[in-house]
Amino acid sequence: MIGLGLIGGSVMRAAAAAGREVFGYNRSVESVQAATADGFDATENLDDALRRASDERALIVLAVPVPALPLMLDHIRRTAPDCSLTDVTSVKGAVLQEVRSFGLLDRFVGGHPMAGTAHSGWEAGDAQLFVGAPWVVSVDDHVDPDVWVQVSLLALDCGAVVVPARSDEHDTAAATISHLPHLLAEALAATAGEVPLAFALAAGSFRDGTRVAATAPDLVRAMCEANADQLLPVLDQALERLHHARELLAGHQPLTDFVDQGHAARVRYDSFTRPDIVTTVVGAPGWREELAAAGRAGGVIRSALPVLGTRE
Ligand code: NAD
């Protein structure tokens, strides 16, 4: 594990609970000491961790924010270039580009566990964080079947369900269901912050609508800024809807369409089903395209898929 914050620390705990050997690096001594005190194998020496990863042919998991990736990838390129590599970052296209620029694409399969809290750091970690959560494992054109299986098994061991997706499609969806909510939550919280009495009356609607505004600002900036190209079109769509609502209100017109469309979409989400993906043979001709299509249709992987050339 490279980075032992909320997500890295949670993966470390969950992987260890599943019986895996897991060791990690964190840049701050305090977090390394806290992890060690909790019984985990951690160091603040990145090259020591990477040398060990190389010796043990470990799967390296990058769990640092996007701006920290170039430094980590540079060390990996020099010390552990043959290790399988994944990440947990909330944007996939930007990470793919970075990994490619460091010449590490061959052994890389991007990942994104769709779970989190507004808290940060080792103390915030939780072995149960990923239970039942979707964990995107990318099926981009370059993806190697062996590495894909390693990354998927890690996600399954952490209790997640695997959603296969291409990085570009992930980024458009993540812009809509994660990065846009962050922008809306910041705007809502700041707006209420200017209104006298608002906090005194605030209850469920305000709490739920602004929950993610409590996330560490650097993390919010890192994910929204790194996914700006995908975020802009969905932000425009949301603004268009809000402008429409504004016009209706200003003209004392009913909000019928605006509210009905939102309500209908939310009801559809509540009844959204996730069919199991069970038949795709990893490594067989067209397996990546088949998984991307199944993921797009809402499919999830709940247990290991058959792999070409094995008996299972
Ligand atoms: P966190 O702040 O809890 O942990 C970040 C970790 O990165 C810490 O270990 C920190 O020491 C390390 N780090 C930061 N900058 C560094 C640098 N320059 N050099 C070396 N290490 C550095 O954050 P987190 O929530 O665990 O986020 C980590 C990754 O997980 C991010 O890429 C984020 O996009 C992704 N993610 C977050 C959530 C969430 O809800 N917070 C959910 C899914 C994925």
Tab-separated table of C-alpha atoms and ligand atoms in Angstrom:
chain	number	residue	atom	x	y	z
A	1	MET	CA	0.000	0.000	0.000
A	2	ILE	CA	1.421	3.368	-1.013
A	3	GLY	CA	-0.431	5.819	1.242
A	4	LEU	CA	-2.118	4.789	4.474
A	5	GLY	CA	-4.924	7.343	4.667
A	6	LEU	CA	-8.657	6.666	4.727
A	7	ILE	CA	-8.669	4.481	1.615
A	8	GLY	CA	-5.159	2.979	1.792
A	9	GLY	CA	-5.585	2.300	5.504
A	10	SER	CA	-8.969	0.689	4.887
A	11	VAL	CA	-7.620	-1.520	2.072
A	12	MET	CA	-4.726	-2.511	4.315
A	13	ARG	CA	-7.058	-3.507	7.159
A	14	ALA	CA	-9.516	-5.312	4.858
A	15	ALA	CA	-6.777	-7.180	2.953
A	16	ALA	CA	-5.131	-8.262	6.205
A	17	ALA	CA	-8.497	-9.392	7.580
A	18	ALA	CA	-8.903	-11.518	4.422
A	19	GLY	CA	-5.624	-13.265	5.264
A	20	ARG	CA	-3.341	-11.448	2.839
A	21	GLU	CA	0.204	-10.381	3.619
A	22	VAL	CA	0.133	-6.610	3.366
A	23	PHE	CA	2.719	-3.909	4.054
A	24	GLY	CA	2.680	-0.207	3.413
A	25	TYR	CA	4.387	3.140	3.088
A	26	ASN	CA	3.213	6.486	4.425
A	27	ARG	CA	5.148	9.746	4.283
A	28	SER	CA	4.262	10.898	7.803
A	29	VAL	CA	5.924	9.237	10.775
A	30	GLU	CA	2.771	9.722	12.878
A	31	SER	CA	0.610	7.582	10.585
A	32	VAL	CA	3.317	4.928	10.303
A	33	GLN	CA	3.545	4.810	14.090
A	34	ALA	CA	-0.260	4.614	14.404
A	35	ALA	CA	-0.448	1.781	11.845
A	36	THR	CA	2.406	-0.076	13.530
A	37	ALA	CA	0.753	0.353	16.931
A	38	ASP	CA	-2.381	-1.220	15.425
A	39	GLY	CA	-0.304	-4.251	14.415
A	40	PHE	CA	0.347	-3.439	10.740
A	41	ASP	CA	3.585	-3.540	8.808
A	42	ALA	CA	4.365	0.056	7.787
A	43	THR	CA	7.361	2.238	6.992
A	44	GLU	CA	8.008	5.867	6.061
A	45	ASN	CA	10.816	4.749	3.720
A	46	LEU	CA	9.295	4.488	0.235
A	47	ASP	CA	12.252	2.783	-1.400
A	48	ASP	CA	12.438	0.148	1.343
A	49	ALA	CA	8.756	-0.642	0.779
A	50	LEU	CA	9.222	-0.773	-3.004
A	51	ARG	CA	12.354	-2.953	-2.823
A	52	ARG	CA	10.399	-5.397	-0.687
A	53	ALA	CA	7.456	-5.228	-3.115
A	54	SER	CA	9.830	-6.033	-5.968
A	55	ASP	CA	11.432	-8.947	-4.076
A	56	GLU	CA	8.052	-10.401	-3.130
A	57	ARG	CA	6.413	-9.687	-6.510
A	58	ALA	CA	3.695	-7.792	-4.651
A	59	LEU	CA	0.697	-6.026	-6.150
A	60	ILE	CA	1.353	-2.303	-5.510
A	61	VAL	CA	-1.710	-0.206	-4.642
A	62	LEU	CA	-1.388	3.555	-5.097
A	63	ALA	CA	-3.610	5.247	-2.485
A	64	VAL	CA	-2.368	8.838	-2.669
A	65	PRO	CA	-4.079	11.869	-4.257
A	66	VAL	CA	-3.464	12.616	-7.943
A	67	PRO	CA	-0.857	15.380	-7.353
A	68	ALA	CA	1.363	12.906	-5.448
A	69	LEU	CA	1.326	10.297	-8.236
A	70	PRO	CA	4.295	11.488	-10.347
A	71	LEU	CA	6.686	11.262	-7.396
A	72	MET	CA	5.431	7.779	-6.445
A	73	LEU	CA	5.519	6.528	-10.053
A	74	ASP	CA	9.069	7.803	-10.472
A	75	HIS	CA	10.175	5.715	-7.468
A	76	ILE	CA	8.238	2.693	-8.737
A	77	ARG	CA	9.833	3.002	-12.184
A	78	ARG	CA	13.288	2.933	-10.633
A	79	THR	CA	12.742	0.384	-7.840
A	80	ALA	CA	9.809	-1.935	-8.659
A	81	PRO	CA	9.002	-1.604	-12.391
A	82	ASP	CA	7.936	-5.247	-12.786
A	83	CYS	CA	5.335	-5.283	-10.014
A	84	SER	CA	1.645	-5.361	-10.854
A	85	LEU	CA	0.190	-1.935	-10.158
A	86	THR	CA	-3.241	-0.530	-9.367
A	87	ASP	CA	-4.672	2.602	-7.767
A	88	VAL	CA	-7.791	3.748	-5.912
A	89	THR	CA	-8.026	7.240	-7.367
A	90	SER	CA	-11.383	8.818	-8.135
A	91	VAL	CA	-10.284	9.828	-11.641
A	92	LYS	CA	-9.054	7.229	-14.062
A	93	GLY	CA	-8.065	9.011	-17.313
A	94	ALA	CA	-5.566	11.348	-15.625
A	95	VAL	CA	-3.976	8.439	-13.752
A	96	LEU	CA	-3.757	6.363	-16.931
A	97	GLN	CA	-1.896	9.236	-18.606
A	98	GLU	CA	0.554	9.575	-15.704
A	99	VAL	CA	1.225	5.841	-15.577
A	100	ARG	CA	1.760	5.773	-19.346
A	101	SER	CA	4.180	8.709	-19.166
A	102	PHE	CA	6.299	6.749	-16.659
A	103	GLY	CA	6.342	3.671	-18.924
A	104	LEU	CA	4.468	1.525	-16.398
A	105	LEU	CA	1.302	0.789	-18.370
A	106	ASP	CA	2.023	-2.914	-19.058
A	107	ARG	CA	1.455	-3.998	-15.437
A	108	PHE	CA	-1.180	-1.354	-14.565
A	109	VAL	CA	-4.911	-1.876	-14.088
A	110	GLY	CA	-6.746	1.146	-12.696
A	111	GLY	CA	-9.177	0.798	-9.803
A	112	HIS	CA	-11.653	2.920	-7.877
A	113	PRO	CA	-13.512	1.712	-4.795
A	114	MET	CA	-16.754	3.694	-4.699
A	115	ALA	CA	-16.800	4.080	-0.924
A	116	GLY	CA	-15.539	6.685	1.469
A	117	THR	CA	-16.267	9.106	4.245
A	118	ALA	CA	-15.508	12.781	4.727
A	119	HIS	CA	-12.635	11.859	7.093
A	120	SER	CA	-8.953	11.452	6.307
A	121	GLY	CA	-5.890	9.689	7.607
A	122	TRP	CA	-5.000	6.307	9.092
A	123	GLU	CA	-7.369	6.711	12.054
A	124	ALA	CA	-10.347	7.090	9.692
A	125	GLY	CA	-9.722	3.689	8.065
A	126	ASP	CA	-12.169	0.819	8.449
A	127	ALA	CA	-11.823	-2.827	7.363
A	128	GLN	CA	-15.560	-2.861	6.554
A	129	LEU	CA	-15.530	0.267	4.368
A	130	PHE	CA	-15.808	-1.603	1.071
A	131	VAL	CA	-18.314	-4.289	2.050
A	132	GLY	CA	-20.980	-4.395	-0.668
A	133	ALA	CA	-19.538	-1.305	-2.402
A	134	PRO	CA	-18.878	-1.160	-6.153
A	135	TRP	CA	-15.135	-1.223	-6.950
A	136	VAL	CA	-14.357	-0.218	-10.520
A	137	VAL	CA	-11.609	-2.295	-12.142
A	138	SER	CA	-10.681	-0.911	-15.526
A	139	VAL	CA	-10.891	-2.882	-18.760
A	140	ASP	CA	-8.981	-0.471	-21.001
A	141	ASP	CA	-7.479	-1.805	-24.227
A	142	HIS	CA	-3.993	-2.367	-22.765
A	143	VAL	CA	-5.152	-4.319	-19.699
A	144	ASP	CA	-3.313	-7.585	-18.988
A	145	PRO	CA	-5.613	-10.442	-17.891
A	146	ASP	CA	-3.302	-11.666	-15.090
A	147	VAL	CA	-3.018	-8.220	-13.508
A	148	TRP	CA	-6.765	-7.684	-13.962
A	149	VAL	CA	-7.450	-10.891	-12.029
A	150	GLN	CA	-5.045	-9.841	-9.218
A	151	VAL	CA	-6.754	-6.466	-8.828
A	152	SER	CA	-10.252	-7.953	-8.967
A	153	LEU	CA	-9.399	-10.541	-6.324
A	154	LEU	CA	-8.130	-7.782	-4.025
A	155	ALA	CA	-11.434	-5.917	-4.446
A	156	LEU	CA	-13.439	-9.100	-3.801
A	157	ASP	CA	-11.299	-9.919	-0.738
A	158	CYS	CA	-12.140	-6.453	0.615
A	159	GLY	CA	-15.838	-7.363	0.373
A	160	ALA	CA	-16.576	-5.177	-2.663
A	161	VAL	CA	-18.370	-6.083	-5.879
A	162	VAL	CA	-16.323	-5.490	-9.026
A	163	VAL	CA	-17.691	-3.186	-11.724
A	164	PRO	CA	-15.712	-3.513	-14.955
A	165	ALA	CA	-15.487	-0.212	-16.853
A	166	ARG	CA	-13.320	1.680	-19.301
A	167	SER	CA	-11.471	4.641	-17.757
A	168	ASP	CA	-13.140	7.240	-19.996
A	169	GLU	CA	-16.636	5.933	-19.230
A	170	HIS	CA	-15.801	5.774	-15.525
A	171	ASP	CA	-14.720	9.425	-15.563
A	172	THR	CA	-17.955	10.642	-17.180
A	173	ALA	CA	-20.045	8.670	-14.685
A	174	ALA	CA	-17.869	9.717	-11.712
A	175	ALA	CA	-18.161	13.358	-12.777
A	176	THR	CA	-21.933	12.993	-12.533
A	177	ILE	CA	-22.376	10.980	-9.345
A	178	SER	CA	-19.334	12.103	-7.342
A	179	HIS	CA	-17.608	15.275	-8.542
A	180	LEU	CA	-20.803	17.203	-9.377
A	181	PRO	CA	-22.264	16.413	-5.913
A	182	HIS	CA	-19.056	17.808	-4.399
A	183	LEU	CA	-19.482	21.083	-6.311
A	184	LEU	CA	-23.173	21.320	-5.432
A	185	ALA	CA	-22.449	20.570	-1.761
A	186	GLU	CA	-19.771	23.284	-1.580
A	187	ALA	CA	-22.138	25.817	-3.184
A	188	LEU	CA	-25.011	24.828	-0.891
A	189	ALA	CA	-22.928	24.922	2.292
A	190	ALA	CA	-21.377	28.312	1.401
A	191	THR	CA	-24.801	29.742	0.490
A	192	ALA	CA	-26.320	28.654	3.815
A	193	GLY	CA	-23.249	30.001	5.608
A	194	GLU	CA	-24.258	33.517	4.535
A	195	VAL	CA	-27.866	33.288	5.739
A	196	PRO	CA	-28.541	34.262	9.363
A	197	LEU	CA	-30.420	31.587	11.335
A	198	ALA	CA	-29.825	28.970	8.597
A	199	PHE	CA	-27.488	26.769	10.670
A	200	ALA	CA	-29.828	27.052	13.653
A	201	LEU	CA	-32.665	25.532	11.596
A	202	ALA	CA	-30.601	23.105	9.510
A	203	ALA	CA	-31.689	19.464	9.694
A	204	GLY	CA	-31.703	16.416	7.394
A	205	SER	CA	-31.881	18.139	3.997
A	206	PHE	CA	-28.952	20.398	4.739
A	207	ARG	CA	-26.951	17.653	6.440
A	208	ASP	CA	-27.412	15.147	3.582
A	209	GLY	CA	-26.976	17.703	0.804
A	210	THR	CA	-23.720	19.072	2.247
A	211	ARG	CA	-22.198	15.916	3.755
A	212	VAL	CA	-19.381	15.729	1.198
A	213	ALA	CA	-18.481	19.400	1.702
A	214	ALA	CA	-16.831	18.230	4.939
A	215	THR	CA	-14.224	16.311	2.860
A	216	ALA	CA	-10.642	17.625	3.067
A	217	PRO	CA	-10.519	20.530	0.555
A	218	ASP	CA	-7.296	19.301	-1.095
A	219	LEU	CA	-8.941	15.978	-1.971
A	220	VAL	CA	-12.014	17.664	-3.455
A	221	ARG	CA	-9.853	19.970	-5.540
A	222	ALA	CA	-7.620	17.099	-6.665
A	223	MET	CA	-10.517	15.006	-7.992
A	224	CYS	CA	-12.596	17.799	-9.531
A	225	GLU	CA	-9.646	19.553	-11.167
A	226	ALA	CA	-8.201	16.312	-12.523
A	227	ASN	CA	-11.566	15.454	-14.114
A	228	ALA	CA	-12.437	18.952	-15.375
A	229	ASP	CA	-13.025	17.890	-18.998
A	230	GLN	CA	-15.701	15.377	-17.969
A	231	LEU	CA	-17.088	17.555	-15.174
A	232	LEU	CA	-17.781	20.626	-17.328
A	233	PRO	CA	-20.541	19.113	-19.530
A	234	VAL	CA	-22.466	17.629	-16.575
A	235	LEU	CA	-22.036	20.846	-14.592
A	236	ASP	CA	-23.519	22.693	-17.593
A	237	GLN	CA	-26.481	20.295	-17.620
A	238	ALA	CA	-27.115	20.818	-13.904
A	239	LEU	CA	-26.794	24.609	-14.253
A	240	GLU	CA	-29.221	24.540	-17.167
A	241	ARG	CA	-31.769	22.727	-15.008
A	242	LEU	CA	-31.229	25.160	-12.136
A	243	HIS	CA	-31.535	28.155	-14.484
A	244	HIS	CA	-34.780	26.664	-15.775
A	245	ALA	CA	-36.052	26.296	-12.198
A	246	ARG	CA	-35.055	29.885	-11.535
A	247	GLU	CA	-36.976	31.124	-14.566
A	248	LEU	CA	-40.058	29.177	-13.511
A	249	LEU	CA	-39.913	30.565	-9.980
A	250	ALA	CA	-39.284	34.125	-11.218
A	251	GLY	CA	-42.333	33.819	-13.509
A	252	HIS	CA	-44.450	32.272	-10.723
A	253	GLN	CA	-44.814	29.138	-12.870
A	254	PRO	CA	-45.177	25.619	-11.422
A	255	LEU	CA	-41.945	23.635	-10.987
A	256	THR	CA	-43.715	20.493	-12.182
A	257	ASP	CA	-41.258	19.221	-14.843
A	258	PHE	CA	-38.177	20.163	-12.856
A	259	VAL	CA	-39.318	18.311	-9.735
A	260	ASP	CA	-40.948	15.366	-11.545
A	261	GLN	CA	-37.827	14.640	-13.584
A	262	GLY	CA	-35.619	14.654	-10.486
A	263	HIS	CA	-38.059	12.517	-8.543
A	264	ALA	CA	-38.428	9.989	-11.374
A	265	ALA	CA	-34.649	9.644	-11.750
A	266	ARG	CA	-34.210	9.089	-8.032
A	267	VAL	CA	-36.986	6.441	-7.989
A	268	ARG	CA	-35.283	4.696	-10.939
A	269	TYR	CA	-32.016	4.696	-9.000
A	270	ASP	CA	-33.749	3.168	-5.951
A	271	SER	CA	-34.997	0.237	-8.036
A	272	PHE	CA	-31.804	-0.169	-10.092
A	273	THR	CA	-30.823	-3.836	-10.259
A	274	ARG	CA	-27.317	-5.213	-10.576
A	275	PRO	CA	-27.233	-8.473	-12.537
A	276	ASP	CA	-24.301	-10.786	-11.739
A	277	ILE	CA	-21.568	-11.184	-14.350
A	278	VAL	CA	-20.518	-14.824	-14.231
A	279	THR	CA	-19.792	-16.185	-17.691
A	280	THR	CA	-17.049	-13.968	-19.142
A	281	VAL	CA	-13.759	-15.838	-19.425
A	282	VAL	CA	-10.934	-13.442	-18.559
A	283	GLY	CA	-8.277	-13.528	-21.290
A	284	ALA	CA	-10.594	-15.006	-23.968
A	285	PRO	CA	-10.952	-13.045	-27.232
A	286	GLY	CA	-12.995	-9.862	-26.675
A	287	TRP	CA	-13.108	-10.303	-22.865
A	288	ARG	CA	-12.444	-6.609	-22.117
A	289	GLU	CA	-15.201	-5.391	-24.459
A	290	GLU	CA	-17.601	-8.008	-23.070
A	291	LEU	CA	-16.920	-6.894	-19.492
A	292	ALA	CA	-17.187	-3.194	-20.394
A	293	ALA	CA	-20.603	-3.832	-21.958
A	294	ALA	CA	-21.772	-5.872	-18.951
A	295	GLY	CA	-20.593	-3.160	-16.536
A	296	ARG	CA	-22.341	-0.483	-18.598
A	297	ALA	CA	-25.566	-2.484	-18.271
A	298	GLY	CA	-25.246	-2.422	-14.469
A	299	GLY	CA	-23.592	-5.844	-14.090
A	300	VAL	CA	-21.288	-6.652	-11.182
A	301	ILE	CA	-18.840	-9.443	-10.366
A	302	ARG	CA	-19.378	-10.989	-6.945
A	303	SER	CA	-16.935	-13.903	-7.167
A	304	ALA	CA	-13.865	-14.745	-9.239
A	305	LEU	CA	-14.522	-15.150	-12.969
A	306	PRO	CA	-13.179	-18.087	-14.982
A	307	VAL	CA	-9.760	-17.393	-16.483
A	308	LEU	CA	-8.579	-18.671	-19.868
A	309	GLY	CA	-6.208	-21.610	-19.477
A	310	THR	CA	-7.265	-22.568	-15.951
A	311	ARG	CA	-9.714	-25.283	-14.977
A	312	GLU	CA	-12.028	-23.084	-12.872
B	1	NAD	P1	-6.265	10.646	2.915
B	1	NAD	O1	-5.939	12.081	3.040
B	1	NAD	O2	-6.936	9.966	4.040
B	1	NAD	O3	-4.912	9.868	2.577
B	1	NAD	C1	-4.043	10.329	1.583
B	1	NAD	C2	-2.729	9.619	1.719
B	1	NAD	O4	-1.837	10.114	0.727
B	1	NAD	C3	-2.053	9.834	3.066
B	1	NAD	O5	-1.434	8.625	3.414
B	1	NAD	C4	-1.005	10.914	2.740
B	1	NAD	O6	0.115	10.826	3.606
B	1	NAD	C5	-0.636	10.529	1.335
B	1	NAD	N1	-0.079	11.652	0.569
B	1	NAD	C6	-0.701	12.811	0.241
B	1	NAD	N2	0.141	13.585	-0.473
B	1	NAD	C7	1.301	12.902	-0.574
B	1	NAD	C8	2.549	13.172	-1.182
B	1	NAD	N3	2.762	14.326	-1.832
B	1	NAD	N4	3.506	12.242	-1.089
B	1	NAD	C9	3.307	11.069	-0.454
B	1	NAD	N5	2.132	10.756	0.149
B	1	NAD	C10	1.161	11.667	0.094
B	1	NAD	O7	-7.063	10.496	1.537
B	1	NAD	P2	-7.900	9.270	0.963
B	1	NAD	O8	-9.346	9.587	1.112
B	1	NAD	O9	-7.385	7.983	1.482
B	1	NAD	O10	-7.566	9.448	-0.590
B	1	NAD	C11	-6.558	8.687	-1.212
B	1	NAD	C12	-7.011	8.377	-2.621
B	1	NAD	O11	-8.242	7.664	-2.552
B	1	NAD	C13	-7.255	9.603	-3.481
B	1	NAD	O12	-6.680	9.387	-4.747
B	1	NAD	C14	-8.764	9.671	-3.598
B	1	NAD	O13	-9.153	10.177	-4.859
B	1	NAD	C15	-9.145	8.216	-3.479
B	1	NAD	N6	-10.511	7.975	-2.979
B	1	NAD	C16	-11.003	8.696	-1.935
B	1	NAD	C17	-12.290	8.434	-1.471
B	1	NAD	C18	-12.874	9.208	-0.314
B	1	NAD	O14	-14.069	9.144	-0.079
B	1	NAD	N7	-12.070	9.925	0.439
B	1	NAD	C19	-13.051	7.420	-2.055
B	1	NAD	C20	-12.490	6.666	-3.083
B	1	NAD	C21	-11.209	6.955	-3.538
